[in-house]
mmCIF file of C-alpha atoms in Angstrom:
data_model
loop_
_atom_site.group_PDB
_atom_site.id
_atom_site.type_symbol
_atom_site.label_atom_id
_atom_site.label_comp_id
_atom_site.label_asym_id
_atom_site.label_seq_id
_atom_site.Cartn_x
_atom_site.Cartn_y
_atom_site.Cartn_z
ATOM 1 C CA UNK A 1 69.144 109.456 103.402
ATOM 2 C CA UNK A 2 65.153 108.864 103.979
ATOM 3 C CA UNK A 3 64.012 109.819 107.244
ATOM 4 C CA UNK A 4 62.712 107.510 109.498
ATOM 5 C CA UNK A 5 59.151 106.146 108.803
ATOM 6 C CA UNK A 6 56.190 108.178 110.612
ATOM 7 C CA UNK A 7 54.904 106.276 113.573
ATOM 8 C CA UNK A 8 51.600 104.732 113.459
ATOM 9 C CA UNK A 9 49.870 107.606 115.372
ATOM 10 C CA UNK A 10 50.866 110.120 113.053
ATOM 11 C CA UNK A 11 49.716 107.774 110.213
ATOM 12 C CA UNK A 12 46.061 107.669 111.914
ATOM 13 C CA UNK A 13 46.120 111.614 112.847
ATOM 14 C CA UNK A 14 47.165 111.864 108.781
ATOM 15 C CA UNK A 15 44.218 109.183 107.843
ATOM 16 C CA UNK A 16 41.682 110.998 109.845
ATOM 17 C CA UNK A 17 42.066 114.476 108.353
ATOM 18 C CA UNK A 18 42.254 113.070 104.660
ATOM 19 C CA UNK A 19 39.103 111.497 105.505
ATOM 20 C CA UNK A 20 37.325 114.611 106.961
ATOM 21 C CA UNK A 21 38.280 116.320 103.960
ATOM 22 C CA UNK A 22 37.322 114.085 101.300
ATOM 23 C CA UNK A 23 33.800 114.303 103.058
ATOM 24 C CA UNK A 24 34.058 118.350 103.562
ATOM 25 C CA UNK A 25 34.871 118.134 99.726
ATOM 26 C CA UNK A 26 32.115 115.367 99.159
ATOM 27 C CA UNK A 27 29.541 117.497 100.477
ATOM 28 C CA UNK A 28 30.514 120.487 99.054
ATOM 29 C CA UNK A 29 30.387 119.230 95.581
ATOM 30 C CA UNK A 30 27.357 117.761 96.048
ATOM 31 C CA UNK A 31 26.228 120.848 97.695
ATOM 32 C CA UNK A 32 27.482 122.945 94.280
ATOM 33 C CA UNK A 33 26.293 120.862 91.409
ATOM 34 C CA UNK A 34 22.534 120.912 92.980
ATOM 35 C CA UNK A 35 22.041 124.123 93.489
ATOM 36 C CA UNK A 36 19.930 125.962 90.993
ATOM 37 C CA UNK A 37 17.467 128.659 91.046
ATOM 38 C CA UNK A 38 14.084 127.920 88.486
ATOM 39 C CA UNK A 39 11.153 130.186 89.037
ATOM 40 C CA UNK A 40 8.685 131.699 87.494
ATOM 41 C CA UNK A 41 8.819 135.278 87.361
ATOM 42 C CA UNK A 42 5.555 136.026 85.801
ATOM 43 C CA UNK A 43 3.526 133.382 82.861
ATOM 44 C CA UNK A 44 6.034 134.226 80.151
ATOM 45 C CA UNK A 45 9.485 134.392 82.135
ATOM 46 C CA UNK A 46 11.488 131.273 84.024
ATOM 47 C CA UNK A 47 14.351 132.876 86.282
ATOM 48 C CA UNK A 48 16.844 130.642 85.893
ATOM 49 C CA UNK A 49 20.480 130.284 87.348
ATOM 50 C CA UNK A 50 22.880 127.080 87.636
ATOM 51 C CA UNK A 51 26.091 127.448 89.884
ATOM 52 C CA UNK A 52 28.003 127.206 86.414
ATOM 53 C CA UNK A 53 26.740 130.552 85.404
ATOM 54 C CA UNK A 54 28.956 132.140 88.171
ATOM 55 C CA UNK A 55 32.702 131.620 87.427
ATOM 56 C CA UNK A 56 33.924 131.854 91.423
ATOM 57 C CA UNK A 57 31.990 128.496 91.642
ATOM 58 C CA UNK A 58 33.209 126.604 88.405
ATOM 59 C CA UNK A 59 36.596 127.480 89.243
ATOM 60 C CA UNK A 60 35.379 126.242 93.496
ATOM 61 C CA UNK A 61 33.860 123.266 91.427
ATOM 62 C CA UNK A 62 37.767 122.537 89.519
ATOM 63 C CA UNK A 63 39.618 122.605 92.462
ATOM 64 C CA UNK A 64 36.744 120.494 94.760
ATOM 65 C CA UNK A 65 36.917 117.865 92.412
ATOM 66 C CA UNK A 66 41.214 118.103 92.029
ATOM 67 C CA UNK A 67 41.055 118.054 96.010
ATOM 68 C CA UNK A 68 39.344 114.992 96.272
ATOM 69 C CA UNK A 69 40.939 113.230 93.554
ATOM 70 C CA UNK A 70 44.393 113.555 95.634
ATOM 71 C CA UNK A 71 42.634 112.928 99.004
ATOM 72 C CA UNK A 72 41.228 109.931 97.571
ATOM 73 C CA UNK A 73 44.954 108.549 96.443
ATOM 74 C CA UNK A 74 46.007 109.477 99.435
ATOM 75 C CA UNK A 75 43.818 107.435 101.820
ATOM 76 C CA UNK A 76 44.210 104.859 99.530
ATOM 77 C CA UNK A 77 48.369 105.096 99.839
ATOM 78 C CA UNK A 78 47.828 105.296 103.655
ATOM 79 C CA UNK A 79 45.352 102.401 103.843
ATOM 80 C CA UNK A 80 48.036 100.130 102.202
ATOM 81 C CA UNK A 81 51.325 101.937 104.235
ATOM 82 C CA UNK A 82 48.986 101.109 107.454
ATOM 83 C CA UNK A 83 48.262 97.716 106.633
ATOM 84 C CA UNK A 84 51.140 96.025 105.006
ATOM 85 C CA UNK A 85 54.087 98.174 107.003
ATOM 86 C CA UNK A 86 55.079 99.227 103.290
ATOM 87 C CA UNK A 87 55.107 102.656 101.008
ATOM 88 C CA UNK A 88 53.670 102.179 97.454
ATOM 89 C CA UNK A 89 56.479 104.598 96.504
ATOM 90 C CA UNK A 90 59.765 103.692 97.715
ATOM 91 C CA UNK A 91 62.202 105.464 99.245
ATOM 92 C CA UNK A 92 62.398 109.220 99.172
ATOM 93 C CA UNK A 93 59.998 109.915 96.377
ATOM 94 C CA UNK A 94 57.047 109.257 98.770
ATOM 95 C CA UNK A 95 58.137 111.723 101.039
ATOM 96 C CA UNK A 96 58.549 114.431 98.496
ATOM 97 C CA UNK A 97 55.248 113.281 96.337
ATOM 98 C CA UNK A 98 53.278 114.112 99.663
ATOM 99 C CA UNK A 99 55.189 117.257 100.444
ATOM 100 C CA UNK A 100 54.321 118.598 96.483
ATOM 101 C CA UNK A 101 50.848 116.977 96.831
ATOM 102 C CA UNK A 102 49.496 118.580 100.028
ATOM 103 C CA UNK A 103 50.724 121.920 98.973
ATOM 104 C CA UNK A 104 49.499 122.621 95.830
ATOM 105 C CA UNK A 105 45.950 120.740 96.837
ATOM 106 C CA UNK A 106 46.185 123.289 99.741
ATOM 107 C CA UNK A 107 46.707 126.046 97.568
ATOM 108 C CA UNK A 108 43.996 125.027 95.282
ATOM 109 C CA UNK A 109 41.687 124.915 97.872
ATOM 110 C CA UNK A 110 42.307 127.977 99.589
ATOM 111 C CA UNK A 111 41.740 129.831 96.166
ATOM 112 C CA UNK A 112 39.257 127.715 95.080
ATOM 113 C CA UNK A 113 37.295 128.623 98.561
ATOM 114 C CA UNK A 114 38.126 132.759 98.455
ATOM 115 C CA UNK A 115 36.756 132.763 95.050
ATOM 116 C CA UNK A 116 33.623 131.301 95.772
ATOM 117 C CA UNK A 117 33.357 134.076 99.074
ATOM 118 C CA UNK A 118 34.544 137.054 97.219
ATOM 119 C CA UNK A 119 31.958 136.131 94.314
ATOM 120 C CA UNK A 120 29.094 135.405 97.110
ATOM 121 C CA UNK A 121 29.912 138.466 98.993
ATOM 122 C CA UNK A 122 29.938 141.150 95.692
ATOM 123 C CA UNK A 123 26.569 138.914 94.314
ATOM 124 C CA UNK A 124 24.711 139.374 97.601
ATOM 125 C CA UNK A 125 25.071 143.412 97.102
ATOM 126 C CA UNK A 126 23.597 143.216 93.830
ATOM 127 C CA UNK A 127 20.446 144.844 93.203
ATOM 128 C CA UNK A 128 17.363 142.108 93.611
ATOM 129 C CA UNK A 129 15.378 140.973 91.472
ATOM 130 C CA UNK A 130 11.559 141.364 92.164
ATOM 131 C CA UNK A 131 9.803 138.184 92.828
ATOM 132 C CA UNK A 132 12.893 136.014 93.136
ATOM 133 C CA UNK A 133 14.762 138.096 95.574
ATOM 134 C CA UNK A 134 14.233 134.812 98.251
ATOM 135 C CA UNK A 135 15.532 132.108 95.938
ATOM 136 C CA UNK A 136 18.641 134.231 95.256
ATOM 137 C CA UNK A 137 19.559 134.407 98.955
ATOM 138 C CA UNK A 138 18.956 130.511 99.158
ATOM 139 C CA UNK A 139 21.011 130.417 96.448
ATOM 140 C CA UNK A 140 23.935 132.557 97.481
ATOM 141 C CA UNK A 141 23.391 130.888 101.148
ATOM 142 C CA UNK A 142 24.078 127.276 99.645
ATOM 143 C CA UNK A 143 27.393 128.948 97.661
ATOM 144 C CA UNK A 144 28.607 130.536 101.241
ATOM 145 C CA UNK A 145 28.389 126.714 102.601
ATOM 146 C CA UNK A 146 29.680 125.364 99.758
ATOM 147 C CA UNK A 147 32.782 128.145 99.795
ATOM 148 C CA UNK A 148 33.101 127.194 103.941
ATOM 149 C CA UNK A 149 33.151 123.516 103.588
ATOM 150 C CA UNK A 150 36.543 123.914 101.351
ATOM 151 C CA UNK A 151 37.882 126.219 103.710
ATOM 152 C CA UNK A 152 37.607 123.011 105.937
ATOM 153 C CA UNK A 153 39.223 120.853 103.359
ATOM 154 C CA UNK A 154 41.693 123.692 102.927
ATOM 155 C CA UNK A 155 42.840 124.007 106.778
ATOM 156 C CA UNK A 156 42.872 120.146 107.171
ATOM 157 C CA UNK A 157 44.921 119.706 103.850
ATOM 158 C CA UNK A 158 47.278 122.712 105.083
ATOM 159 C CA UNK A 159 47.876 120.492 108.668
ATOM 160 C CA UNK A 160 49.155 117.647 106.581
ATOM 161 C CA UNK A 161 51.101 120.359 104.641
ATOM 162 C CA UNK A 162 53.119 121.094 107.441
ATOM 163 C CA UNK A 163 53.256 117.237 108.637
ATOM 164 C CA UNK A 164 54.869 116.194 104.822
ATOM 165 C CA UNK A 165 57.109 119.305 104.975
ATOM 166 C CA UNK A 166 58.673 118.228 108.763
ATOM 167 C CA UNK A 167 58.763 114.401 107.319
ATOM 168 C CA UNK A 168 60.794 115.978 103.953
ATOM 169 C CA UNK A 169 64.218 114.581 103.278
ATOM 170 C CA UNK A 170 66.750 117.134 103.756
ATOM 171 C CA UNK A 171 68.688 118.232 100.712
ATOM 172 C CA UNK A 172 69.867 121.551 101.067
ATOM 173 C CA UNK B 1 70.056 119.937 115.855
ATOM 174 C CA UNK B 2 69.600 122.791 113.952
ATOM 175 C CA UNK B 3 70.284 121.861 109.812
ATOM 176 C CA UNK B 4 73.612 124.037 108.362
ATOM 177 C CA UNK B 5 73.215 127.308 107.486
ATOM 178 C CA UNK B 6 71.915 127.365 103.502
ATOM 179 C CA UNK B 7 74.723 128.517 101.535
ATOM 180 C CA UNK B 8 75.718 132.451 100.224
ATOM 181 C CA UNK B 9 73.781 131.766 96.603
ATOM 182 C CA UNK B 10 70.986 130.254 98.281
ATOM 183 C CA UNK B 11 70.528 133.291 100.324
ATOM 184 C CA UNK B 12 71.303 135.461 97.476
ATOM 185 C CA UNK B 13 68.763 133.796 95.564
ATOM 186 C CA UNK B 14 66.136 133.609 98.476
ATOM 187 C CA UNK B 15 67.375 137.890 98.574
ATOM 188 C CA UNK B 16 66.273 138.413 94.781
ATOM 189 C CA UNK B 17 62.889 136.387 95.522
ATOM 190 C CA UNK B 18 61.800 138.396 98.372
ATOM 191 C CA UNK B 19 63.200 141.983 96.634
ATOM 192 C CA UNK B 20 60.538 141.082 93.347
ATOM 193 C CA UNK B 21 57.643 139.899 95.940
ATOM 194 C CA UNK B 22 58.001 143.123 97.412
ATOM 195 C CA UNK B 23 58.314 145.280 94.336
ATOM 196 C CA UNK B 24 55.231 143.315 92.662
ATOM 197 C CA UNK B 25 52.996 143.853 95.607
ATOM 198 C CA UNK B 26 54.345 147.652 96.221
ATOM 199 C CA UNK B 27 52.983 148.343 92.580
ATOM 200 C CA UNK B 28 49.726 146.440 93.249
ATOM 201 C CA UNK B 29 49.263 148.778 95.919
ATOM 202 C CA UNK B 30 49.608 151.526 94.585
ATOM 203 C CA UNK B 31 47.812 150.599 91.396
ATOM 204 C CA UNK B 32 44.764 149.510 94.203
ATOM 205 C CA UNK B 33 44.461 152.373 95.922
ATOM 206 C CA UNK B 34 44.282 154.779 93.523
ATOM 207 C CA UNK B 35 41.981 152.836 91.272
ATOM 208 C CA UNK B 36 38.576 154.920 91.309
ATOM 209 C CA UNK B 37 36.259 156.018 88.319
ATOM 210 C CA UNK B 38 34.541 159.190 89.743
ATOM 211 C CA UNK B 39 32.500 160.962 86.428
ATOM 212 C CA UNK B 40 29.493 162.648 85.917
ATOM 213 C CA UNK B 41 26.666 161.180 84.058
ATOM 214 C CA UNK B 42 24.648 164.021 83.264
ATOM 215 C CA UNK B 43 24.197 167.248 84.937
ATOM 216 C CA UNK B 44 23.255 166.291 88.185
ATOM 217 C CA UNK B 45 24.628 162.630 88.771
ATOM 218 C CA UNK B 46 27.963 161.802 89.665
ATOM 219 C CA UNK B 47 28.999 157.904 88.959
ATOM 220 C CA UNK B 48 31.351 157.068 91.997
ATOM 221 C CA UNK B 49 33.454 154.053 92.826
ATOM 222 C CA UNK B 50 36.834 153.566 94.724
ATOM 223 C CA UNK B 51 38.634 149.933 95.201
ATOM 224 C CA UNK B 52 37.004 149.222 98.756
ATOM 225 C CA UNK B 53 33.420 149.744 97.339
ATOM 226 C CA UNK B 54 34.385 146.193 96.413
ATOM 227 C CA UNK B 55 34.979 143.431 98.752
ATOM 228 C CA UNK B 56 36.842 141.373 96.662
ATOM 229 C CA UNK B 57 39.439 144.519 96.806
ATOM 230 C CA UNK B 58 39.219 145.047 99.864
ATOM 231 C CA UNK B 59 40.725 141.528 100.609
ATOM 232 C CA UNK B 60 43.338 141.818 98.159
ATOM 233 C CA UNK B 61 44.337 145.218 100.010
ATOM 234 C CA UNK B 62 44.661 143.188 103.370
ATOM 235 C CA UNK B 63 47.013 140.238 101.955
ATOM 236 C CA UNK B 64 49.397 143.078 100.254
ATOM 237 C CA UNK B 65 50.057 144.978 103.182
ATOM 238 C CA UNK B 66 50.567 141.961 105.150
ATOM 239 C CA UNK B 67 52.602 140.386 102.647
ATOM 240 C CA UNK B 68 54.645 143.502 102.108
ATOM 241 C CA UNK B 69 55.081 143.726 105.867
ATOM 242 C CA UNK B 70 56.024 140.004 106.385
ATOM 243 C CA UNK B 71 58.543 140.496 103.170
ATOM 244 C CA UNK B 72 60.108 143.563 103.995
ATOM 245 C CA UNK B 73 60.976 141.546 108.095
ATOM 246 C CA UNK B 74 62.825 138.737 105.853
ATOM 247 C CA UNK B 75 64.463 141.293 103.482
ATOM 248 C CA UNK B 76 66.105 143.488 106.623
ATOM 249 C CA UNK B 77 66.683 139.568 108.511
ATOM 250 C CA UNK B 78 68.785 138.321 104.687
ATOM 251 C CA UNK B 79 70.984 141.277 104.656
ATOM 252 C CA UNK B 80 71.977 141.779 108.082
ATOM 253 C CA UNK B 81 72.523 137.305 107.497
ATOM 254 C CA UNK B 82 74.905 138.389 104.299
ATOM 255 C CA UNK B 83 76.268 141.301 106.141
ATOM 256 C CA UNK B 84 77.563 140.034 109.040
ATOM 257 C CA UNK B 85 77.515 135.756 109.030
ATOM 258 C CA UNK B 86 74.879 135.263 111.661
ATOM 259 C CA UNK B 87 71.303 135.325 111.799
ATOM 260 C CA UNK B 88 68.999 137.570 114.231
ATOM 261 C CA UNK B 89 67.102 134.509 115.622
ATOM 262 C CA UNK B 90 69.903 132.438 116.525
ATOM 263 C CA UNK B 91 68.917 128.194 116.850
ATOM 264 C CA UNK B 92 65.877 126.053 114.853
ATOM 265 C CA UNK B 93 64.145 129.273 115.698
ATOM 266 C CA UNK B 94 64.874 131.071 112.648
ATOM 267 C CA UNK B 95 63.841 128.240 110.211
ATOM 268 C CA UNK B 96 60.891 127.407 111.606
ATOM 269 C CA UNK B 97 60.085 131.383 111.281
ATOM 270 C CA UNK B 98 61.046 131.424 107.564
ATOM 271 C CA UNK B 99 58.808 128.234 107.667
ATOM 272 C CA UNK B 100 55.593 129.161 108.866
ATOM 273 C CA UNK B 101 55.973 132.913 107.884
ATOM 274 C CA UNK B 102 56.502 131.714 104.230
ATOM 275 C CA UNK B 103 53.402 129.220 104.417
ATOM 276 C CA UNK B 104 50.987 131.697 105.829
ATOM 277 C CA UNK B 105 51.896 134.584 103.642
ATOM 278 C CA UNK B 106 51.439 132.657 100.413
ATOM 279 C CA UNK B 107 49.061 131.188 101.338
ATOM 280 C CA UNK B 108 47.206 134.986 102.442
ATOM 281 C CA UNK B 109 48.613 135.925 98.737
ATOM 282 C CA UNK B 110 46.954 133.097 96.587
ATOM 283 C CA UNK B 111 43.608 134.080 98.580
ATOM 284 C CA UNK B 112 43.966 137.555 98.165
ATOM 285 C CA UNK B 113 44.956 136.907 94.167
ATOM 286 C CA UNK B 114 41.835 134.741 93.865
ATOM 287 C CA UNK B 115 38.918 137.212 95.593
ATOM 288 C CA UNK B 116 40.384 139.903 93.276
ATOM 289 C CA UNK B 117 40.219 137.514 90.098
ATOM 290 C CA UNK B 118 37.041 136.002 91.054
ATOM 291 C CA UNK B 119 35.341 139.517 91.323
ATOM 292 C CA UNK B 120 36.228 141.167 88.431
ATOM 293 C CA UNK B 121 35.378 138.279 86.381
ATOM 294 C CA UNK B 122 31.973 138.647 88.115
ATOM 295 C CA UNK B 123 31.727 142.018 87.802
ATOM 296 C CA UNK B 124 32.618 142.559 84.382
ATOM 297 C CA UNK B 125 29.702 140.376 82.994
ATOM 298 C CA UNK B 126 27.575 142.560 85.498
ATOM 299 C CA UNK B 127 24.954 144.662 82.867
ATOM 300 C CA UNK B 128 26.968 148.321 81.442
ATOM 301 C CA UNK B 129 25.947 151.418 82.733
ATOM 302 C CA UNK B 130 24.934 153.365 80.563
ATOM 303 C CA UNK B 131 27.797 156.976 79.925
ATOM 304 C CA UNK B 132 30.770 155.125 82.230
ATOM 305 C CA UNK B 133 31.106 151.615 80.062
ATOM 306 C CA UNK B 134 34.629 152.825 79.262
ATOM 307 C CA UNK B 135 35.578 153.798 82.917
ATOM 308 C CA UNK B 136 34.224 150.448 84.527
ATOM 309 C CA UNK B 137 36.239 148.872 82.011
ATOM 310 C CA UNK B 138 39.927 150.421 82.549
ATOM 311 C CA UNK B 139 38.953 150.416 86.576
ATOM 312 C CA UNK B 140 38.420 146.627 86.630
ATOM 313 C CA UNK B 141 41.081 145.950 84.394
ATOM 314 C CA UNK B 142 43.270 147.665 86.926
ATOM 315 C CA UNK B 143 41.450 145.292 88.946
ATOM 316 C CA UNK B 144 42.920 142.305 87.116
ATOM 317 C CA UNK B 145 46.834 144.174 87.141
ATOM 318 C CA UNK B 146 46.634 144.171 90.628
ATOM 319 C CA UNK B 147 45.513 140.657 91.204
ATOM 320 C CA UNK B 148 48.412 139.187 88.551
ATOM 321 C CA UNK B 149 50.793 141.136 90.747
ATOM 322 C CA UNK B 150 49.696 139.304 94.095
ATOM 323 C CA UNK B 151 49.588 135.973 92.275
ATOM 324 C CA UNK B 152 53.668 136.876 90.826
ATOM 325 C CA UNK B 153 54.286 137.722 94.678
ATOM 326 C CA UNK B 154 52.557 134.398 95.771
ATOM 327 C CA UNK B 155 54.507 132.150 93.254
ATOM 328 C CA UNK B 156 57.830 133.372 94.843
ATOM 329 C CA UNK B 157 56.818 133.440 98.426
ATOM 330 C CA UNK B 158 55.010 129.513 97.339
ATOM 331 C CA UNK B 159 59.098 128.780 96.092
ATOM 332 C CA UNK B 160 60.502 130.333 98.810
ATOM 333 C CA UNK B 161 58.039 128.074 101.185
ATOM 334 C CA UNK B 162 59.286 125.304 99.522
ATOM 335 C CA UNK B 163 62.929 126.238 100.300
ATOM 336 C CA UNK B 164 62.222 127.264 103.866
ATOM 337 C CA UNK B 165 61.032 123.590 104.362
ATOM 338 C CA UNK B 166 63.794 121.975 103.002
ATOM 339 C CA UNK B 167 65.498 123.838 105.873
ATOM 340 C CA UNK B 168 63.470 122.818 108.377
ATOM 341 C CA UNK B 169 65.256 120.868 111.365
ATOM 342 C CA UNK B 170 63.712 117.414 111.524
ATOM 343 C CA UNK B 171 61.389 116.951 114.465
ATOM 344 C CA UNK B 172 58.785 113.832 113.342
#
């Protein structure tokens, strides 16, 4: 048997954290793809670095961009449940679709965000590099934002983890 | 009203889960803490690194003992369930412990798993030194045993969250 629809408070509680997480995730992303260090360490060498040289942040980058891919299908399921009283999916299926969903985007996120903090953390120790040794704390600054702003996404996402998991059909 | 008590396979199963989280994370432990390269370079220099040198490590050290902890509480709570037909926290209590205790500690494990991965991908693109190539190599790859450990030990406590919240007495 399907439990009984969420009220319309919970629905708006639910709306309102997908939405501050698909902007945590927005920012971050945009955040990640623009930084870049390009300097000139003397006339013949150009320091350069792009956050894809550093795995930690490709993999932060994957699961950013997974993240808000599901937030974004999300909102748009809630947007329609809120204004036509209906469930794109029918029946039990939506229930367990969010339940799956928010976990493993939860997961993804958390991991996605202690990568991207363990990699900051180690790369901050390393020895500088004379001349650049500013841009390189900019740089690692930007990745520490980047790495906090999906720990956002992450706790947010985890909330509606537990919401989907109380609002689960019971089968066992 | 509390849901019915999960059947004696389902808690056998739940038993063999919890038994190979703690066995994979016991091992990651002990690989962890004795991972050090300590050799001497020439004459005078000695080349010295233990496991919380690194961060990363350090982290993953955290998560195991807390996940060993949290796993060896449900281990002692499933037998003394089989053994004797009730349950030490009697009511919706005991569900909603498996519940949340499940959620955090995979969640601490896939964290944990990450940092560790993240790292030692970092660090073994970080420039050789020159005498100890061979040592940085086997202590990082004990880096990466350790960290596929965790991330075994987070994939069962991630199914045994998923049982615990099909369990869950309805409340929304």
């Amino acid at each position: 048997m399907a439990p009984p629809p969420p009220s319309m408070s919970c629905r708006i509680a639910a709306l309102f954290l997908r939405v501050l997480t698909f902007v945590c995730l927005l920012v971050s992303l945009i955040l990640l793809t623009t930084n870049k260090i390009e300097e000139d360490i003397d006339f013949e060498t150009i320091f350069k670095v792009r956050f894809n040289d550093i795995y930690g942040y490709r993999y932060l980058l994957a699961t950013t961009v997974l993240g808000m891919a599901y937030t974004l299908l999300q909102i748009a399921f809630t947007l329609f449940s809120i204004s036509t009283g209906n469930r794109i999916i029918s029946g039990d299926g939506s229930f367990t679709f969010d339940f799956y969903g928010d976990k493993v985007t939860s997961y993804l996120l958390a991991t996605g965000s202690a990568a991207a903090f363990a990699v900051t953390k180690e790369l901050k120790r390393s020895e500088p590099i004379e001349g650049v040794e500013d841009s390189i704390d900019k740089f690692l600054n930007k990745g520490y934002a980047c790495a906090s702003l999906a720990l956002i996404g992450f706790v947010c996402t985890a909330m509606l983890s537990v919401f989907s998991s109380y609002s689960l059909p019971k089968k066992v």
